[in-house]
mmCIF file of C-alpha atoms and ligand atoms in Angstrom:
data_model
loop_
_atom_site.group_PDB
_atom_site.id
_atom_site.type_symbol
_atom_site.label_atom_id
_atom_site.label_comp_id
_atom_site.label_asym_id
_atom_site.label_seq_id
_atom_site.Cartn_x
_atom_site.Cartn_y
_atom_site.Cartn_z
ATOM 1 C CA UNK A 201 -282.859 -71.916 -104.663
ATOM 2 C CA UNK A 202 -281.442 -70.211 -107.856
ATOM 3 C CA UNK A 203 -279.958 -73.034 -110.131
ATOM 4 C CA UNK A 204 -276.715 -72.135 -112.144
ATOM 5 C CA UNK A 205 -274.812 -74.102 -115.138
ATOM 6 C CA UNK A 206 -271.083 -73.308 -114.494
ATOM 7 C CA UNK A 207 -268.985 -74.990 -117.808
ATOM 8 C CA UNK A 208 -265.574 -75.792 -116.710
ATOM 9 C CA UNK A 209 -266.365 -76.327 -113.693
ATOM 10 C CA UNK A 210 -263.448 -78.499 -112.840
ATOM 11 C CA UNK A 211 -260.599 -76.137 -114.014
ATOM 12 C CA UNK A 212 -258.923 -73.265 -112.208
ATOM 13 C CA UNK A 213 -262.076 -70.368 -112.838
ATOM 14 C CA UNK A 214 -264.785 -72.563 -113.022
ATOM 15 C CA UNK A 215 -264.124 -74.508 -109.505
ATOM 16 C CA UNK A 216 -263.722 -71.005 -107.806
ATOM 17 C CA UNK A 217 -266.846 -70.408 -109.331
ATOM 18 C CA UNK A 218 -268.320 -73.039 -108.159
ATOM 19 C CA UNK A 219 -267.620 -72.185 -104.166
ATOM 20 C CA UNK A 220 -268.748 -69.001 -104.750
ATOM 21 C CA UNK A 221 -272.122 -69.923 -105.489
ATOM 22 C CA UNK A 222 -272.606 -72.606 -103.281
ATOM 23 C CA UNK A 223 -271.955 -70.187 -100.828
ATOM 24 C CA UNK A 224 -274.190 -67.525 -102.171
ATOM 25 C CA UNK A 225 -276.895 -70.921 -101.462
ATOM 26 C CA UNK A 226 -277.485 -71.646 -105.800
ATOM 27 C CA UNK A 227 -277.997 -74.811 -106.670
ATOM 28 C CA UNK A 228 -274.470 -75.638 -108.530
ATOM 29 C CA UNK A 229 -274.164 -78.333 -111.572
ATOM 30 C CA UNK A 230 -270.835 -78.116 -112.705
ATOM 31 C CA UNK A 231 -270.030 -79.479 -116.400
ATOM 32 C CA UNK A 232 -266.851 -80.272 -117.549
ATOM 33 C CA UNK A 233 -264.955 -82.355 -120.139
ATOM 34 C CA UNK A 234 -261.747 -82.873 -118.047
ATOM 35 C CA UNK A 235 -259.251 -81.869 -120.512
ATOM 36 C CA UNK A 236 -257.409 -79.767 -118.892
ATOM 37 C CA UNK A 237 -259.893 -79.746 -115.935
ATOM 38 C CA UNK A 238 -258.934 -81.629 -112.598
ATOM 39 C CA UNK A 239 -261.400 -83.179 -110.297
ATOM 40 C CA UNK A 240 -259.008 -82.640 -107.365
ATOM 41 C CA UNK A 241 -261.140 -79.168 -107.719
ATOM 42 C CA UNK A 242 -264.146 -80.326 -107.003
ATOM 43 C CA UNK A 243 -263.282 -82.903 -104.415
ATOM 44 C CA UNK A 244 -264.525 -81.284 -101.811
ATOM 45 C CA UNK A 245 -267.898 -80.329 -103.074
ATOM 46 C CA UNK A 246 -268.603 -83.535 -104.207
ATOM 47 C CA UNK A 247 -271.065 -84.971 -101.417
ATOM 48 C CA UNK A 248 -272.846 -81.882 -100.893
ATOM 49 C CA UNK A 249 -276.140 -82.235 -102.269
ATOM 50 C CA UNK A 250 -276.721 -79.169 -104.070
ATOM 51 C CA UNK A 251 -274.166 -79.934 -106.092
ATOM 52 C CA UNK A 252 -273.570 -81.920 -109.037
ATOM 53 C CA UNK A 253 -270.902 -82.783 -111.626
ATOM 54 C CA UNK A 254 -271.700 -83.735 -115.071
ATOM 55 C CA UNK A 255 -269.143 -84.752 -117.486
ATOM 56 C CA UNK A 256 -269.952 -83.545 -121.265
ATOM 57 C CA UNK A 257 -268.141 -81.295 -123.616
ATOM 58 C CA UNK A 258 -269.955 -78.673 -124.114
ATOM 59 C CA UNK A 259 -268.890 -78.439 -127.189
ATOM 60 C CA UNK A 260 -271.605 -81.071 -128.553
ATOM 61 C CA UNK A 261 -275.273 -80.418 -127.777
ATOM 62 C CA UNK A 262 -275.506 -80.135 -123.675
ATOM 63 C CA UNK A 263 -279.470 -81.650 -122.692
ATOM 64 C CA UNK A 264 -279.778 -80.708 -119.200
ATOM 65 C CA UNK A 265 -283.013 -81.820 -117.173
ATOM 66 C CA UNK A 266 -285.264 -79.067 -115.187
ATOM 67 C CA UNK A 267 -284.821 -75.740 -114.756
ATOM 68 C CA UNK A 268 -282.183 -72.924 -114.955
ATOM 69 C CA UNK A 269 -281.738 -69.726 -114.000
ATOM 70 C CA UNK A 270 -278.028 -68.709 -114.975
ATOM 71 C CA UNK A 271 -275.188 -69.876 -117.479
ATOM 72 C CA UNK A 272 -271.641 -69.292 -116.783
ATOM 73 C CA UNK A 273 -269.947 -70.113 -119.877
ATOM 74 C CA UNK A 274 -266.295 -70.899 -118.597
ATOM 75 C CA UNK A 275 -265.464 -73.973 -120.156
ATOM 76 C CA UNK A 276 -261.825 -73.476 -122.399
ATOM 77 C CA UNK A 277 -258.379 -74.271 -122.577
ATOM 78 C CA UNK A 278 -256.319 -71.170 -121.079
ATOM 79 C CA UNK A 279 -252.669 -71.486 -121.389
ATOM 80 C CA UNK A 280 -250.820 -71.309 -124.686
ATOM 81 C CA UNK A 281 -249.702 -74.385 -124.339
ATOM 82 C CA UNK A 282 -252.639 -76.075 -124.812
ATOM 83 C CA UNK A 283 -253.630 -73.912 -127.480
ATOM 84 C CA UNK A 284 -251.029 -75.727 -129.179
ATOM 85 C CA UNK A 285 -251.648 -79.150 -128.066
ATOM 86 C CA UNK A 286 -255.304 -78.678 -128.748
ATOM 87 C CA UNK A 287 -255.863 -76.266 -130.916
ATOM 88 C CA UNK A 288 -259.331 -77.857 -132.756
ATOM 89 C CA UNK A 289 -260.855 -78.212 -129.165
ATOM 90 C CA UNK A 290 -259.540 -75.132 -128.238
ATOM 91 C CA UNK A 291 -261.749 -73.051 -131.619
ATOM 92 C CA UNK A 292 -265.358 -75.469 -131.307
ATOM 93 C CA UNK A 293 -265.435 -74.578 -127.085
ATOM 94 C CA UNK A 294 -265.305 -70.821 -127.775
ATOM 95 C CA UNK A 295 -267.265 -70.994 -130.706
ATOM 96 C CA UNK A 296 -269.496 -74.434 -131.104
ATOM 97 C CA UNK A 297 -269.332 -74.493 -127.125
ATOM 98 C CA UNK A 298 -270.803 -70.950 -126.691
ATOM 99 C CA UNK A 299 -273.032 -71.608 -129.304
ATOM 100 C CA UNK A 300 -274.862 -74.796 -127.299
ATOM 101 C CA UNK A 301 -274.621 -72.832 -123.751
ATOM 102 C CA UNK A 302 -276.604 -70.155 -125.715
ATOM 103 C CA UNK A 303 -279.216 -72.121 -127.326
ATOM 104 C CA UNK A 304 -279.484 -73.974 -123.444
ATOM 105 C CA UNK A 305 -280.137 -70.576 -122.053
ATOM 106 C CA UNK A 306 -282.440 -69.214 -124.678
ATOM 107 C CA UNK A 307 -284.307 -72.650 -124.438
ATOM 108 C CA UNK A 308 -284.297 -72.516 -120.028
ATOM 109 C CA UNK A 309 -285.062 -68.869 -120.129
ATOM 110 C CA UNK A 310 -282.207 -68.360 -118.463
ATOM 111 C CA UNK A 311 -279.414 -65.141 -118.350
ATOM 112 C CA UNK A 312 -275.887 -66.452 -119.390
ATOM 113 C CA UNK A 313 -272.243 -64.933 -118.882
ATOM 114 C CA UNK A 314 -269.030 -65.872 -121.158
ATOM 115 C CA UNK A 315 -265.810 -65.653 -119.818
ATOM 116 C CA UNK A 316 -264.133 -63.564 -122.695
ATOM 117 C CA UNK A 317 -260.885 -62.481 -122.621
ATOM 118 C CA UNK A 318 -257.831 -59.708 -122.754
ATOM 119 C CA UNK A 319 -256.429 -61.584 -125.641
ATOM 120 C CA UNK A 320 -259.123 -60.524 -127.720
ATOM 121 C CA UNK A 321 -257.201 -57.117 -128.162
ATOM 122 C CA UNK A 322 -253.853 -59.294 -129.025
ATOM 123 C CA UNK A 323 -250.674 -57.551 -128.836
ATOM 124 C CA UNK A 324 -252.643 -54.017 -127.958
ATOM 125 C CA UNK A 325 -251.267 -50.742 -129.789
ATOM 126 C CA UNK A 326 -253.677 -49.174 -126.858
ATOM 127 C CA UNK A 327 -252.447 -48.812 -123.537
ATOM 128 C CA UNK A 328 -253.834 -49.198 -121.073
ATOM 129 C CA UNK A 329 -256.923 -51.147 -122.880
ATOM 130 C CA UNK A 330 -260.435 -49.986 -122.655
ATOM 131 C CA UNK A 331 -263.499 -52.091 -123.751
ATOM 132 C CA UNK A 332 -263.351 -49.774 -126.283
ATOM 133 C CA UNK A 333 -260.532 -51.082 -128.050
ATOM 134 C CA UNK A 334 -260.998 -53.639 -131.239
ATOM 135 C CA UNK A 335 -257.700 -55.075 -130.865
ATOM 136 C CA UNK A 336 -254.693 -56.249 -132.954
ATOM 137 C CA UNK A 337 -254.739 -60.112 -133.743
ATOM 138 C CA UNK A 338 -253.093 -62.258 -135.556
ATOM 139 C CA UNK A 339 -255.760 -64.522 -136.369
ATOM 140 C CA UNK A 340 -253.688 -67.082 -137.962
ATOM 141 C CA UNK A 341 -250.761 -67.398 -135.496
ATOM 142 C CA UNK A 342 -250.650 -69.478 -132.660
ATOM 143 C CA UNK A 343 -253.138 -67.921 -129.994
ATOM 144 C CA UNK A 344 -255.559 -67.393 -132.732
ATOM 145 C CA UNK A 345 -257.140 -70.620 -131.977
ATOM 146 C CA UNK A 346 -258.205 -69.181 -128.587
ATOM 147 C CA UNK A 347 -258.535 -65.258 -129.510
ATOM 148 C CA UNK A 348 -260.451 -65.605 -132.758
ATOM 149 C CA UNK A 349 -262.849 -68.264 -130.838
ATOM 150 C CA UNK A 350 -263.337 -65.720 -127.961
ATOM 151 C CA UNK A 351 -263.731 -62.898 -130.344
ATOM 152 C CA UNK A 352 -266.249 -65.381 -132.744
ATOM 153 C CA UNK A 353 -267.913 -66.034 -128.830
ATOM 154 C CA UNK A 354 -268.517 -62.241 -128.144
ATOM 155 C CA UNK A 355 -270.033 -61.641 -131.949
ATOM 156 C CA UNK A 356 -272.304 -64.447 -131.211
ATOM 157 C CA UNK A 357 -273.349 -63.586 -127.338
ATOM 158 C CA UNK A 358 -273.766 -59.886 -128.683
ATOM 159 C CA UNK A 359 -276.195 -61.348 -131.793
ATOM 160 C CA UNK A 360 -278.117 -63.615 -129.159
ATOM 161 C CA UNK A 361 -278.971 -60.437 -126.882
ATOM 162 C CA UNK A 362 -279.918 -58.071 -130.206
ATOM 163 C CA UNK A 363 -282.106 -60.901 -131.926
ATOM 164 C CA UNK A 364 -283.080 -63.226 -129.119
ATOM 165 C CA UNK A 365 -283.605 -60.625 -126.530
ATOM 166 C CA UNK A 366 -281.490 -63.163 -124.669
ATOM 167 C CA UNK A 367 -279.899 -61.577 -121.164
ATOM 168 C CA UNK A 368 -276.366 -61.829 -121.858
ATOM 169 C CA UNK A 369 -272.838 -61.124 -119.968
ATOM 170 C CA UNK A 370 -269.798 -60.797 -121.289
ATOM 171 C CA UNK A 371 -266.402 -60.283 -119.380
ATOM 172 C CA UNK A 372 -263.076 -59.873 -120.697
ATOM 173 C CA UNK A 373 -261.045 -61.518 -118.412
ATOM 174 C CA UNK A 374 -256.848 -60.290 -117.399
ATOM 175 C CA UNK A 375 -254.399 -62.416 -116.255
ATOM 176 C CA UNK A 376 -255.348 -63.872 -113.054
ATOM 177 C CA UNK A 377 -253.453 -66.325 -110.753
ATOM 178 C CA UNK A 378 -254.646 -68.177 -107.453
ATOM 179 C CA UNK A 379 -254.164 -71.719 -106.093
ATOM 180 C CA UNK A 380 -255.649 -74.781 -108.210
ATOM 181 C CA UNK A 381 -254.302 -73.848 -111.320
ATOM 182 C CA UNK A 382 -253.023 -76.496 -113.144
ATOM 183 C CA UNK A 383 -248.767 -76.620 -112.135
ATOM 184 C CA UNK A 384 -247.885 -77.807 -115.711
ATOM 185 C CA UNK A 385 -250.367 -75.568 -117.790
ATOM 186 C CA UNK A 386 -247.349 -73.444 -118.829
ATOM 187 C CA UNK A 387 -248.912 -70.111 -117.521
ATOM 188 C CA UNK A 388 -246.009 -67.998 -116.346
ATOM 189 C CA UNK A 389 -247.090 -68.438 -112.765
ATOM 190 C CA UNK A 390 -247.258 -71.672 -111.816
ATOM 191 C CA UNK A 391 -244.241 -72.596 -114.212
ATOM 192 C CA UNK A 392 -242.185 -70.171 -112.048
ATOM 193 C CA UNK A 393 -243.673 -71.221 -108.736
ATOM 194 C CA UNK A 394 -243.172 -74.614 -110.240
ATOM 195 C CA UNK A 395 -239.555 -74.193 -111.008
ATOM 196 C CA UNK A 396 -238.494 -72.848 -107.142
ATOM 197 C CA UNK A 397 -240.191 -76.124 -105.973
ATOM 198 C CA UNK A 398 -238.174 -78.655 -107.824
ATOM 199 C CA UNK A 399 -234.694 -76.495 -107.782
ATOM 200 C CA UNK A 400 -234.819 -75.479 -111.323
ATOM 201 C CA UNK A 401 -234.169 -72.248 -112.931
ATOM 202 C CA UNK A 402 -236.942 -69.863 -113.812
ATOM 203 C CA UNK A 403 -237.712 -69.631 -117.425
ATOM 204 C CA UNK A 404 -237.955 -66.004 -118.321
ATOM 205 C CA UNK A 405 -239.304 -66.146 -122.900
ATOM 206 C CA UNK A 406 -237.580 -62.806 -124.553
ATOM 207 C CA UNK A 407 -235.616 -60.502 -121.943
ATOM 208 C CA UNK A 408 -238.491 -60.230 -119.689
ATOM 209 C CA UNK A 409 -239.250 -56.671 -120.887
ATOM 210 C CA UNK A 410 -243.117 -57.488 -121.583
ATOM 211 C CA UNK A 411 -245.702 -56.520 -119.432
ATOM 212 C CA UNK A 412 -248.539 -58.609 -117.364
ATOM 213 C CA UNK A 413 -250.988 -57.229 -114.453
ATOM 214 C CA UNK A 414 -251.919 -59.816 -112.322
ATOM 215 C CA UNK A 415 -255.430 -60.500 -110.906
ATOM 216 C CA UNK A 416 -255.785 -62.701 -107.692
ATOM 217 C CA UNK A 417 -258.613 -65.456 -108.155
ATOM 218 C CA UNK A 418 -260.990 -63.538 -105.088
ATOM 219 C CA UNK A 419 -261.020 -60.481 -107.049
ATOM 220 C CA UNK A 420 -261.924 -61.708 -110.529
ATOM 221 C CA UNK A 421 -264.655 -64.132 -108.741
ATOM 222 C CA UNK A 422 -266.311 -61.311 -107.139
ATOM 223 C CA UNK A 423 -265.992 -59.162 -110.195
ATOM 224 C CA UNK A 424 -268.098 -62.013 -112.010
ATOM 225 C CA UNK A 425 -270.501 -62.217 -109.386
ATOM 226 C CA UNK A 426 -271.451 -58.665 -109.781
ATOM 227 C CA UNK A 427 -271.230 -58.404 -113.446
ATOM 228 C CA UNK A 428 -273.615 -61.282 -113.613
ATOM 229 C CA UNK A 429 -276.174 -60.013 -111.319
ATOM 230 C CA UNK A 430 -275.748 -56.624 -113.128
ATOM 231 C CA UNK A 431 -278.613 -55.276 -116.182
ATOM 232 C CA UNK A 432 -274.975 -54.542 -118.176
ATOM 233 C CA UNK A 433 -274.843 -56.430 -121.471
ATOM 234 C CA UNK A 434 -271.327 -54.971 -123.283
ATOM 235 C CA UNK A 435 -268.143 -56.603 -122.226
ATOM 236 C CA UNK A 436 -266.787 -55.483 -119.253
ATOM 237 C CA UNK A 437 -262.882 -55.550 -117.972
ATOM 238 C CA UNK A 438 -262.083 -57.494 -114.741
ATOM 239 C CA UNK A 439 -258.464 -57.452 -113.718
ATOM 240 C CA UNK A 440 -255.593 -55.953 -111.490
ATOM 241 C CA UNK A 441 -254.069 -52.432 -113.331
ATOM 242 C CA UNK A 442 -251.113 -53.533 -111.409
ATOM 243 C CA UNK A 443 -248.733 -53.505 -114.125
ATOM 244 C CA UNK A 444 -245.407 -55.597 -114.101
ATOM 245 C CA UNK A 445 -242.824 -56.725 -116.100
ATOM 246 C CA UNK A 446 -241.874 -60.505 -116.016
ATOM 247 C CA UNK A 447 -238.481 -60.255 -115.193
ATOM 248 C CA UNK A 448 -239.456 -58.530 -112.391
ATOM 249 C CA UNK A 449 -242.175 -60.658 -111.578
ATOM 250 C CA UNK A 450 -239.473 -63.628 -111.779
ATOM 251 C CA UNK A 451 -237.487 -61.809 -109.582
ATOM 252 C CA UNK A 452 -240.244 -61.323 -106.872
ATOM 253 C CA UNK A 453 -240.686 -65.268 -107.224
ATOM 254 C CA UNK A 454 -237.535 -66.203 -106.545
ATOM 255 C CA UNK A 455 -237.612 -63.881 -103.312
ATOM 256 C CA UNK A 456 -240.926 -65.193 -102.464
ATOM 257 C CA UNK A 457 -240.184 -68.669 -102.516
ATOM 258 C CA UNK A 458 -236.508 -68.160 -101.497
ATOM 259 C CA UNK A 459 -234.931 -70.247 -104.155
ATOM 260 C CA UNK A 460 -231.080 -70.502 -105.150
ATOM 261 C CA UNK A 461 -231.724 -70.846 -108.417
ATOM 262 C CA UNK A 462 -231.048 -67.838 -111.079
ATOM 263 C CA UNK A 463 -233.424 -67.135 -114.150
ATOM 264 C CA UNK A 464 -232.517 -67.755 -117.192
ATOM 265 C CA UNK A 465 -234.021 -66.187 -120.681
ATOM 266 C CA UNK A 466 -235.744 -68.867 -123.499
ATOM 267 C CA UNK A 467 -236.298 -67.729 -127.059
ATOM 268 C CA UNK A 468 -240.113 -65.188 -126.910
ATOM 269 C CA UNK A 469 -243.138 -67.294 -128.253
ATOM 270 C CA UNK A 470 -244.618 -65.950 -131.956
ATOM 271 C CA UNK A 471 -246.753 -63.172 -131.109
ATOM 272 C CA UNK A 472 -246.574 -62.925 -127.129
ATOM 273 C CA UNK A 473 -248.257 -59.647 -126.155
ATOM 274 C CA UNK A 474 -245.679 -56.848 -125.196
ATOM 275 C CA UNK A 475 -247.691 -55.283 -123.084
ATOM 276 C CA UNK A 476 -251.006 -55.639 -121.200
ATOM 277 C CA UNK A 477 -252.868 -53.658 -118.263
ATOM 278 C CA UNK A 478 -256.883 -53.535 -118.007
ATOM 279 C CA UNK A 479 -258.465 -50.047 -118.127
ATOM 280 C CA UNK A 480 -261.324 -50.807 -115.272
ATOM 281 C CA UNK A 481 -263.020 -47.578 -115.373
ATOM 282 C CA UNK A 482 -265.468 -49.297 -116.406
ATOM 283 C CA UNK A 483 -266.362 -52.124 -113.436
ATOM 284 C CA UNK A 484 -265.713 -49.412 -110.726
ATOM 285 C CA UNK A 485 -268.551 -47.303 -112.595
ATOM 286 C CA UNK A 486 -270.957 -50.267 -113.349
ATOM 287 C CA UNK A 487 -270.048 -52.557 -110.659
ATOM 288 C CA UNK A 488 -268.525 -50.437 -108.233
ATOM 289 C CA UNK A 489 -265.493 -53.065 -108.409
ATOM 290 C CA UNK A 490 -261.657 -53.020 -107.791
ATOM 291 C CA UNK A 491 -259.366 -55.116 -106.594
ATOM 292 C CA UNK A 492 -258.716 -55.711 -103.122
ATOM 293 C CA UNK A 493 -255.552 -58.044 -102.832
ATOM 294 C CA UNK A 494 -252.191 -57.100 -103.803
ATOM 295 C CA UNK A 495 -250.142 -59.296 -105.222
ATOM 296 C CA UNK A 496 -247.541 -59.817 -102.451
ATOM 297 C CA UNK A 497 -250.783 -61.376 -100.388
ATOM 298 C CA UNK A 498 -252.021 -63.263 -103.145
ATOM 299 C CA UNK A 499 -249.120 -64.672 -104.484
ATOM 300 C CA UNK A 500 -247.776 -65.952 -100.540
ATOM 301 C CA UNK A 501 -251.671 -67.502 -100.683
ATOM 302 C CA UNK A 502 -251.016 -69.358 -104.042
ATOM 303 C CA UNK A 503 -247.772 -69.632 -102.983
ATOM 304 C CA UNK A 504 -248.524 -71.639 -99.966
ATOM 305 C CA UNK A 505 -251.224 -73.692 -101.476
ATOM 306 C CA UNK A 506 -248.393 -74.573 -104.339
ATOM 307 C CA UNK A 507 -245.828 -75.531 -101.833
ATOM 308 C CA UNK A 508 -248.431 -78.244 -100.070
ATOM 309 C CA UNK A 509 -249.216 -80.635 -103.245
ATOM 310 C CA UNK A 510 -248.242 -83.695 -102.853
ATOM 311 C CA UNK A 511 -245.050 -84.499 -104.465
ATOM 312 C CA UNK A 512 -246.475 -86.546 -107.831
ATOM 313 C CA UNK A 513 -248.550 -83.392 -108.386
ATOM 314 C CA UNK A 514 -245.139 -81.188 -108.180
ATOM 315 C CA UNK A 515 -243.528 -83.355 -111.012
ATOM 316 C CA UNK A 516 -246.803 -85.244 -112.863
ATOM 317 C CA UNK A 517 -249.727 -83.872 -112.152
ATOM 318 C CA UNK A 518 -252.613 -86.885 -113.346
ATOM 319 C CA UNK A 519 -256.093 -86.630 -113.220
ATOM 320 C CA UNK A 520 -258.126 -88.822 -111.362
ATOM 321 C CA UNK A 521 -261.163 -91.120 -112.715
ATOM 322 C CA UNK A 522 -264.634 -88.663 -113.244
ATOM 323 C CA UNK A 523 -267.048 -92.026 -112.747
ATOM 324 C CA UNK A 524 -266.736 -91.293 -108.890
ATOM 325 C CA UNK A 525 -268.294 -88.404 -109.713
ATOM 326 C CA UNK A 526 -271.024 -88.507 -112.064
ATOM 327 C CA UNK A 527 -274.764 -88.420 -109.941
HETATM 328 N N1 UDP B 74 -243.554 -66.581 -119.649
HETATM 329 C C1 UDP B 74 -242.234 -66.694 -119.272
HETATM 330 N N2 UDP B 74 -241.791 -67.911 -118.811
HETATM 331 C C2 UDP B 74 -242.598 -69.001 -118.688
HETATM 332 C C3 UDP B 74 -243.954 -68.872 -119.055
HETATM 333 C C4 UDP B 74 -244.402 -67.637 -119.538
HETATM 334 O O1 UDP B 74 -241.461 -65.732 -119.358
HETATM 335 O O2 UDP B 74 -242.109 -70.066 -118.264
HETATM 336 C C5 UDP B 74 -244.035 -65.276 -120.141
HETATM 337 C C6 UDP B 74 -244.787 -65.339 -121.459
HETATM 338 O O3 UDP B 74 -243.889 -65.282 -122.546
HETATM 339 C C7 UDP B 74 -245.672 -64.113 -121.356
HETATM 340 C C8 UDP B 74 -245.943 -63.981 -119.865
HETATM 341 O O4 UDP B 74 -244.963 -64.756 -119.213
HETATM 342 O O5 UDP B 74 -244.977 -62.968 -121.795
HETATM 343 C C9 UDP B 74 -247.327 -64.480 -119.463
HETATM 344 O O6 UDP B 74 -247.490 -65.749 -120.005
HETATM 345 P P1 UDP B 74 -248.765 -66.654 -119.724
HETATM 346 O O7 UDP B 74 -248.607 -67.880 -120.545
HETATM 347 O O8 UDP B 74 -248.935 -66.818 -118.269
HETATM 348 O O9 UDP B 74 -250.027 -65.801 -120.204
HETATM 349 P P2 UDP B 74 -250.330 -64.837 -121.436
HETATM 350 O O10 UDP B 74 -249.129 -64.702 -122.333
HETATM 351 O O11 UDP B 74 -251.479 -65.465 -122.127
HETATM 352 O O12 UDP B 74 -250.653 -63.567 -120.767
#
C-alpha cells in the first residue's frame, strides 16, 4: 500500500484529497495545524485504519515515522481574508512549510507535489494565462503574503528537483469551489451562498466587472491525481476556462438559491485581480485533462451541501477539539 503525506489535510483541498486516495487504496496521514482547517472534514475518515491525522504545523520541522512514498504539499491559508488576519503564518507555510515537506521528501525518498497557485501571475496583463507567464505582483500589497510565498515555494521546489534530483510537482491552482469550504473564509462563493442562506444581500467588491473561472472540487482533484502520477516537473495549470464575471456570477446565485434579496456593490479590495482564466493547453497535452462539470451542476452540488449545515455552522462556524483525533 502506497503511503502519502497530504498537509492540510483538514481544509477544503486537502480533505478532498484525502478521499481520493483512500479510495485509490494509499495509506493516508493527513497533517494539519487547524487554522483555518476543520475537522468536521475528516470526520468521517477518522476510524478507518489506513488513515491517520496528525496535528503539526508544518511550518516547524515535521518528523514523521516509517516510510513514504508521496508529499502533497497543501497546507495554506486561501482566502484573502486570512491573508490579512494571518499574514506571518500565511509567508513561513509557503515558504518555511515547503521548505520542511521538501527536506521530508528528499530524506523518505519520496516524490512531492505543491499546490501553487493562479495568484502567482497577480493581476495578469496576459490573458488568458499560460504557465508561461511570469506574472505582475505586487509583492508588498496585501496578497503578497500568499503570492510571494507561493512564488518563493515554486523557486525552491524547482531548486530541489535541479540540485537534489528530487521528483517534484508543481500545480498552479484556479479558483475552485465545492462543498466543505469554510462558509466564513470570505471567498466569493461561499460568502454569496452564505448570504442567500441567512436573507442578506450579496456583497458584490467594485461593480462586479472582474473576471473569475470557476473550477468544481472533482475536477481539480483528478487533475492532481494525474499530475502527480505524471514524469512532468514544470508547473502545470488546473482549472475551469469558464470565464465569468462576478456580477454575473452573483446573479446566477441569487437564481440558484432563489433568494429575495438584491446585491449590493462594497468598495474593490487593493489589488483584486481584474481578470483571470487558466490557459490548460497544457494538462489536456500532458495529462490528457479537462474539466468535466459545469458550473450549473457543481454549484446545485455545493449548493445543496451548503444549504444542509447545521444552523451554528450557517452563522458561527467553530472548530471542534483535534485530541479526538490524534492516533
Ligand atoms: N468578491 C465579491 N464579494 C465577496 C467576496 C469576493 O465580489 O463577498 C469578489 C472579489 O473581490 C474577487 C472575486 O470575488 O474579485 C473572487 O474573490 P475570492 O476571494 O473568492 O478569490 P480571489 O480574489 O483570490 O480569486
Amino acid at each position: 500500500m502506497p503511503r502519502i503525506l497530504i498537509t492540510g489535510a483538514a481544509g477544503f483541498l486537502g480533505s478532498h484529497l484525502c478521499d481520493r486516495f483512500i479510495a485509490e487504496g494509499y495509506e493516508v496521514v493527513g497533517m494539519d495545524n487547524l487554522i483555518t482547517g476543520d475537522l468536521r472534514n475528516l470526520e468521517h475518515l477518522q476510524s478507518l485504519p489506513q488513515f491517520t491525522f496528525v496535528h503539526h504545523d508544518v511550518s516547524t520541522h515535521i518528523h514523521l515515522n516509517g516510510p513514504l512514498d508521496y508529499i502533497l504539499h497543501f497546507a495554506s491559508p486561501a482566502s484573502p481574508i486570512d491573508y490579512l488576519k494571518i499574514p506571518i503564518q500565511t509567508l513561513k507555510v509557503g515558504s518555511l512549510g515547503t521548505h520542511n515537506c521538501l527536506g521530508l521528501a528528499l530524506a523518505k525518498k519520496a516524490r512531492i507535489l505543491v499546490a501553487s497557485t493562479s495568484e502567482v501571475y497577480g493581476d495578469p496583463m496576459v490573458h488568458p494565462q499560460t504557465e508561461a507567464y511570469w506574472g505582475n505582483v505586487n509583492p508588498i500589497g496585501p496578497r503578497g503574503v500568499y503570492d510571494e510565498a507561493k512564488r518563493f515555494q515554486e523557486a525552491l521546489t524547482m531548486a530541489y528537483h535541479t540540485y537534489h534530483g528530487l521528483e517534484t510537482r508543481i500545480i498552479r491552482i484556479f479558483n475552485t469551489y465545492g462543498p466543505r469550504m469554510r462558509l466564513n473564509d470570505g471567498r466569493v462563493l461561499p460568502a454569496f451562498i452564505g448570504q442567500a442562506l441567512r436573507g442578506e444581500d450579496l456583497t458584490v467588491f467594485g461593480d462586479g466587472s472582474q473576471t473569475r473561472s470557476f473550477c468544481y472540487v472533482d475536477d481539480l482533484v483528478e487533475g492532481i491525481y494525474r499530475l502527480l502520477l505524471s514524469d512532468y516537473a514544470l508547473p502545470v495549470n488546473i482549472g475551469n476556462p469558464d470565464e465569468i464575471t462576478i456580477l454575473q456570477f452573483a446573479e446566477e446565485i441569487i437564481k440558484l438559491t432563489g433568494t429575495a434579496q438584491k446585491i449590493v456593490f462594497e468598495p474593490l479590495p487593493k489589488d483584486d485581480p481584474t481578470q483571470r482564466q487558466p490557459d490548460i493547453t497544457k494538462a489536456r497535452e500532458i495529462l490528457g485533462w479537462e474539466p468535466r462539470v459545469s458550473r450549473a451542476e457543481g454549484l446545485k452540488i455545493t449548493y445543496d451541501a451548503f444549504r444542509n449545515l447545521p444552523e451554528e455552522v450557517l452563522y458561527k462556524q467553530e472548530h471542534r477539539d483535534f485530541k479526538a483525533f490524534v492516533k
